[in-house]
Structure formats: C-alpha cells, structure tokens
Amino acid sequence: MKRIAIFASGNGSNAQAITEFSNHRNSHFSVALIVSDNADAGVLNRADRLETPAFVIPRKELGSADTLALLHQYQIDIIVLAGYLGLIPLTLLEVYRGKILNIHPALLPEHGGKGMYGEYVHRSVLEQGDKESGITIHIIDAEYDRGQILCQVRCRVEPNDTPQALAMRIHRLEHIYYPVVINDFVERL
Ligand code: GRF
C-alpha cells in the first residue's frame, strides 16, 4: 500500500474523487495528506469532511526542510498534483523523482505551459476551434506540463460549448480516470 500526498490550490474536486476511490475500493494507495498553498481553498473543507490531514504551506516554503520533514513524517511515497498552481521546487523533484503526477485539463502538448490553467485552457481550446479536447495525466519534471504522459482521454468539443460547459465535461473525465491511473501507477512501482 503506497501513501500519497495530494497538492491542490483550489476547489479540490479531484482530491475528493481520489480520496473516495482510495476509501471505498480495493485500491493500492491511501491518501495520507493534503497540502494547499491557499488558506481559502475549497480543498481544505473537503479534507475536513474526508477526515484527511491537511496543511497549508506557502509556495516559497514548499521546498523547505520543514516540508520534506512533513512528507517524511507522513511516509509519503508519491505526490499527486490536483489543481496545484505553483511550480514544484527542485528539492522535491529530486527526492520524488519520477513519483510526482499531474493532471492537465486538455490534450498536451497543446494548451499547456505557464499560465495555462482552469478556464484559460478551455478558452484556448475553443478559440483555436478544436473539435476535441480531453485530459492528460503525466509524470512531472522541472517545466510546466512536460514529462512522460501516462494517459490521455479524449472528449468532443460541441459547437456551442462555453468554457464552463467544456470544463464540466472534462471534470467528469478527470474524476473517473485520475484515481484509476494513480492506482495503476502505484501498482507498477
Ligand atoms: C482540474 O481541471 C485539473 O485538470 C487542473 O486543475 C483543475 C482542478 O480542479 N490541473 P479541482 O480543484 O480538482 O476541482
């Protein structure tokens, strides 16, 4: 059984889906910790309801010895980014090399990179007139939205889609596939 820490900056619907998957099924991982860089993030209320330990760590302290000690204390094997908006410091990338996963709400390498998050991604897809979008789950490295892709799932872009409608369709895919891909990943470690 691997122990994961989820890093999230916002609403936390993926963090919840991943935690529920680990609670209710015969999964190969448990969610030991949730970390946010935002004291007002919805993910912290969800962590409370899910009875999962949660900590707020300012971005500039994410690479600190204290953070590493916390991850060590909770015996974290893998870090899962679920809407975490900061860049992961090199110290963490080194300690957790090849063991930090991310999800992006589009088909990378399109619509990725710095500043491409949330609604900006969906607006970019619609402005470019793409016929399909989807999700990308990948291992992270030192740059935004790069690193080995583990899974991509596609969905249609409808002619009258708004960024909000597309976001909803993509969130549904994320909640189904992210927990399963994490589970496969930890099983093969
Ligand atoms: C998701 O769309 C994910 O792809 C992106 O950030 C969003 C987080 O949503 N990286 P939520 O906070 O899990 O609801």
PDB file of N, CA and C and ligand atoms in Angstrom, residues 8-16 43 46 81-85 102-106 116-118 121-122 134-136 145 167 170-171 174-175 178, ligand 1:
ATOM      1  N   ALA A   8      -3.059  20.674  -3.826  1.00  0.00           N
ATOM      2  CA  ALA A   8      -4.149  21.332  -4.554  1.00  0.00           C
ATOM      3  C   ALA A   8      -4.255  22.784  -4.116  1.00  0.00           C
ATOM      4  N   SER A   9      -4.588  23.667  -5.076  1.00  0.00           N
ATOM      5  CA  SER A   9      -4.702  25.101  -4.757  1.00  0.00           C
ATOM      6  C   SER A   9      -6.148  25.570  -4.714  1.00  0.00           C
ATOM      7  N   GLY A  10      -7.081  24.777  -5.223  1.00  0.00           N
ATOM      8  CA  GLY A  10      -8.434  25.304  -5.428  1.00  0.00           C
ATOM      9  C   GLY A  10      -9.544  24.466  -4.832  1.00  0.00           C
ATOM     10  N   ASN A  11     -10.517  24.240  -5.661  1.00  0.00           N
ATOM     11  CA  ASN A  11     -11.770  23.606  -5.244  1.00  0.00           C
ATOM     12  C   ASN A  11     -11.581  22.193  -4.677  1.00  0.00           C
ATOM     13  N   GLY A  12     -10.754  21.401  -5.325  1.00  0.00           N
ATOM     14  CA  GLY A  12     -10.411  20.095  -4.763  1.00  0.00           C
ATOM     15  C   GLY A  12     -11.336  18.960  -5.137  1.00  0.00           C
ATOM     16  N   SER A  13     -12.083  19.116  -6.244  1.00  0.00           N
ATOM     17  CA  SER A  13     -12.986  18.008  -6.609  1.00  0.00           C
ATOM     18  C   SER A  13     -12.186  16.754  -6.992  1.00  0.00           C
ATOM     19  N   ASN A  14     -11.029  16.946  -7.619  1.00  0.00           N
ATOM     20  CA  ASN A  14     -10.196  15.763  -7.939  1.00  0.00           C
ATOM     21  C   ASN A  14      -9.631  15.140  -6.674  1.00  0.00           C
ATOM     22  N   ALA A  15      -9.197  15.981  -5.738  1.00  0.00           N
ATOM     23  CA  ALA A  15      -8.670  15.454  -4.472  1.00  0.00           C
ATOM     24  C   ALA A  15      -9.733  14.595  -3.797  1.00  0.00           C
ATOM     25  N   GLN A  16     -10.978  15.056  -3.858  1.00  0.00           N
ATOM     26  CA  GLN A  16     -12.065  14.281  -3.240  1.00  0.00           C
ATOM     27  C   GLN A  16     -12.287  12.954  -3.974  1.00  0.00           C
ATOM     28  N   VAL A  43     -10.498  22.901  -1.183  1.00  0.00           N
ATOM     29  CA  VAL A  43      -9.959  21.560  -0.903  1.00  0.00           C
ATOM     30  C   VAL A  43      -9.775  21.339   0.608  1.00  0.00           C
ATOM     31  N   ARG A  46     -12.991  20.140   2.038  1.00  0.00           N
ATOM     32  CA  ARG A  46     -13.193  18.743   1.616  1.00  0.00           C
ATOM     33  C   ARG A  46     -12.320  17.817   2.446  1.00  0.00           C
ATOM     34  N   LEU A  81      -0.485  15.944  -7.935  1.00  0.00           N
ATOM     35  CA  LEU A  81      -0.940  17.326  -8.097  1.00  0.00           C
ATOM     36  C   LEU A  81      -2.347  17.306  -8.674  1.00  0.00           C
ATOM     37  N   ALA A  82      -3.246  18.015  -8.005  1.00  0.00           N
ATOM     38  CA  ALA A  82      -4.633  18.061  -8.472  1.00  0.00           C
ATOM     39  C   ALA A  82      -5.086  19.513  -8.424  1.00  0.00           C
ATOM     40  N   GLY A  83      -4.729  20.257  -9.485  1.00  0.00           N
ATOM     41  CA  GLY A  83      -5.047  21.681  -9.492  1.00  0.00           C
ATOM     42  C   GLY A  83      -4.105  22.471  -8.609  1.00  0.00           C
ATOM     43  N   TYR A  84      -2.852  22.040  -8.524  1.00  0.00           N
ATOM     44  CA  TYR A  84      -1.837  22.809  -7.787  1.00  0.00           C
ATOM     45  C   TYR A  84      -1.201  23.795  -8.758  1.00  0.00           C
ATOM     46  N   LEU A  85      -1.219  25.089  -8.413  1.00  0.00           N
ATOM     47  CA  LEU A  85      -0.845  26.109  -9.395  1.00  0.00           C
ATOM     48  C   LEU A  85       0.620  26.530  -9.342  1.00  0.00           C
ATOM     49  N   ASN A 102       0.689  14.671 -12.371  1.00  0.00           N
ATOM     50  CA  ASN A 102      -0.136  15.867 -12.572  1.00  0.00           C
ATOM     51  C   ASN A 102      -1.250  15.540 -13.551  1.00  0.00           C
ATOM     52  N   ILE A 103      -2.334  16.301 -13.449  1.00  0.00           N
ATOM     53  CA  ILE A 103      -3.400  16.183 -14.451  1.00  0.00           C
ATOM     54  C   ILE A 103      -3.592  17.545 -15.099  1.00  0.00           C
ATOM     55  N   HIS A 104      -3.756  17.541 -16.413  1.00  0.00           N
ATOM     56  CA  HIS A 104      -3.964  18.781 -17.159  1.00  0.00           C
ATOM     57  C   HIS A 104      -5.282  18.654 -17.928  1.00  0.00           C
ATOM     58  N   PRO A 105      -6.125  19.693 -17.896  1.00  0.00           N
ATOM     59  CA  PRO A 105      -7.463  19.562 -18.494  1.00  0.00           C
ATOM     60  C   PRO A 105      -7.494  19.828 -19.994  1.00  0.00           C
ATOM     61  N   ALA A 106      -6.554  19.270 -20.738  1.00  0.00           N
ATOM     62  CA  ALA A 106      -6.523  19.365 -22.202  1.00  0.00           C
ATOM     63  C   ALA A 106      -5.555  18.302 -22.698  1.00  0.00           C
ATOM     64  N   MET A 116      -1.370  28.482 -18.251  1.00  0.00           N
ATOM     65  CA  MET A 116      -2.446  27.675 -18.835  1.00  0.00           C
ATOM     66  C   MET A 116      -3.058  26.791 -17.757  1.00  0.00           C
ATOM     67  N   TYR A 117      -4.077  27.308 -17.114  1.00  0.00           N
ATOM     68  CA  TYR A 117      -4.784  26.529 -16.109  1.00  0.00           C
ATOM     69  C   TYR A 117      -6.253  26.944 -16.130  1.00  0.00           C
ATOM     70  N   GLY A 118      -7.088  26.066 -15.581  1.00  0.00           N
ATOM     71  CA  GLY A 118      -8.515  26.351 -15.430  1.00  0.00           C
ATOM     72  C   GLY A 118      -9.139  26.857 -16.715  1.00  0.00           C
ATOM     73  N   VAL A 121      -7.363  27.398 -20.172  1.00  0.00           N
ATOM     74  CA  VAL A 121      -7.137  26.239 -21.035  1.00  0.00           C
ATOM     75  C   VAL A 121      -8.349  26.045 -21.951  1.00  0.00           C
ATOM     76  N   HIS A 122      -9.544  26.060 -21.358  1.00  0.00           N
ATOM     77  CA  HIS A 122     -10.750  25.784 -22.146  1.00  0.00           C
ATOM     78  C   HIS A 122     -11.015  26.909 -23.159  1.00  0.00           C
ATOM     79  N   GLY A 134      -9.777  17.069 -23.869  1.00  0.00           N
ATOM     80  CA  GLY A 134      -9.665  15.877 -23.025  1.00  0.00           C
ATOM     81  C   GLY A 134      -8.786  16.130 -21.821  1.00  0.00           C
ATOM     82  N   ILE A 135      -8.204  15.064 -21.323  1.00  0.00           N
ATOM     83  CA  ILE A 135      -7.344  15.172 -20.141  1.00  0.00           C
ATOM     84  C   ILE A 135      -6.002  14.484 -20.419  1.00  0.00           C
ATOM     85  N   THR A 136      -4.985  14.988 -19.737  1.00  0.00           N
ATOM     86  CA  THR A 136      -3.656  14.374 -19.817  1.00  0.00           C
ATOM     87  C   THR A 136      -3.151  14.140 -18.404  1.00  0.00           C
ATOM     88  N   ASP A 145       3.889  21.243 -17.355  1.00  0.00           N
ATOM     89  CA  ASP A 145       3.156  20.450 -18.344  1.00  0.00           C
ATOM     90  C   ASP A 145       4.050  19.673 -19.317  1.00  0.00           C
ATOM     91  N   ALA A 167     -15.461  22.662 -19.295  1.00  0.00           N
ATOM     92  CA  ALA A 167     -14.819  22.347 -18.005  1.00  0.00           C
ATOM     93  C   ALA A 167     -15.589  21.246 -17.275  1.00  0.00           C
ATOM     94  N   ILE A 170     -14.961  17.878 -18.845  1.00  0.00           N
ATOM     95  CA  ILE A 170     -13.590  17.432 -18.574  1.00  0.00           C
ATOM     96  C   ILE A 170     -13.428  17.019 -17.108  1.00  0.00           C
ATOM     97  N   HIS A 171     -14.072  17.744 -16.219  1.00  0.00           N
ATOM     98  CA  HIS A 171     -14.011  17.351 -14.804  1.00  0.00           C
ATOM     99  C   HIS A 171     -14.578  15.936 -14.601  1.00  0.00           C
ATOM    100  N   GLU A 174     -11.948  13.566 -15.519  1.00  0.00           N
ATOM    101  CA  GLU A 174     -10.859  13.584 -14.526  1.00  0.00           C
ATOM    102  C   GLU A 174     -11.214  12.724 -13.320  1.00  0.00           C
ATOM    103  N   HIS A 175     -12.447  12.896 -12.831  1.00  0.00           N
ATOM    104  CA  HIS A 175     -12.843  12.181 -11.602  1.00  0.00           C
ATOM    105  C   HIS A 175     -12.874  10.668 -11.819  1.00  0.00           C
ATOM    106  N   TYR A 178      -8.487   9.810 -13.159  1.00  0.00           N
ATOM    107  CA  TYR A 178      -7.283  10.119 -12.363  1.00  0.00           C
ATOM    108  C   TYR A 178      -7.055   9.073 -11.267  1.00  0.00           C
TER     109      TYR A 178
HETATM  110  C1  GRF B   1      -8.578  20.312 -12.938  1.00  0.00           C
HETATM  111  O1  GRF B   1      -9.310  20.635 -14.087  1.00  0.00           O
HETATM  112  C2  GRF B   1      -7.187  19.841 -13.283  1.00  0.00           C
HETATM  113  O2  GRF B   1      -7.094  19.286 -14.550  1.00  0.00           O
HETATM  114  C3  GRF B   1      -6.384  21.100 -13.237  1.00  0.00           C
HETATM  115  O3  GRF B   1      -6.958  21.878 -12.223  1.00  0.00           O
HETATM  116  C4  GRF B   1      -8.331  21.525 -12.069  1.00  0.00           C
HETATM  117  C5  GRF B   1      -8.564  21.255 -10.616  1.00  0.00           C
HETATM  118  O4  GRF B   1      -9.928  21.085 -10.323  1.00  0.00           O
HETATM  119  N1  GRF B   1      -4.985  20.796 -13.089  1.00  0.00           N
HETATM  120  P1  GRF B   1     -10.378  20.672  -8.875  1.00  0.00           P
HETATM  121  O5  GRF B   1      -9.780  21.680  -7.896  1.00  0.00           O
HETATM  122  O6  GRF B   1      -9.861  19.290  -8.619  1.00  0.00           O
HETATM  123  O7  GRF B   1     -11.879  20.733  -8.872  1.00  0.00           O
END
